[in-house]
């Protein structure tokens, strides 16, 4: 009897350990399944985020003249954007007094590919420096999509205050300016208003140089040979 009670307690303890192990295994399986579901969900969200269009509108100084402003609409996302609409609050100043419409370019774009940007000259920056504009851009992720994506932010030319430029904005602009200057200079020459200064080496110069070489050779030939000292 004394040996039976310890044996029963041992069997009972073993049964408890098996139950605890089963519970722990089940809890681990549930936790692993939940983490797998969360990972799959986040992967789908990340995949959608990296395969979407992202359209922005900015004001940039013109490459040719810093006092002039360009409007740039760019798609920096990884998908095509369709039916793009751009609006400003307050509206941009009227660019043409003769036009009934506002005349602001790039407010409606049918399609914009990934990494594609469209630029247009806008106006002098003095007309936009006094205020900030709330920009709203809307687009469709597909031509038949009912839901439109939208982005709103504040845009101001104050970002470019105290910005200066040394020389041309890019090497291509510098090359174009030099080619323009060369064309204007050559146009004056072609019309006879300017003359080209050239140092010409003609046949007469070659003959005179040959005659000088021949006279030098004859002079050397007529000189007496130096005396040798045998002693």
XYZ file of C-alpha atoms in Angstrom, residues 2 51 71 81-82 102-103 124 146 159-160 172 178 182 199 202 220:
17
model
C 2.828 2.328 0.832
C 2.063 49.161 -57.438
C 4.219 73.956 -63.480
C -2.629 57.192 -63.668
C -5.753 57.999 -65.717
C -8.361 80.713 -66.371
C -5.785 79.543 -68.879
C 6.528 85.210 -63.639
C -15.217 54.136 -60.101
C 10.436 77.242 -50.753
C 12.666 78.863 -53.368
C 22.607 71.141 -72.027
C 26.790 78.747 -76.837
C 27.726 81.014 -82.479
C 46.171 83.961 -90.792
C 49.575 80.261 -98.951
C 76.949 76.579 -95.485
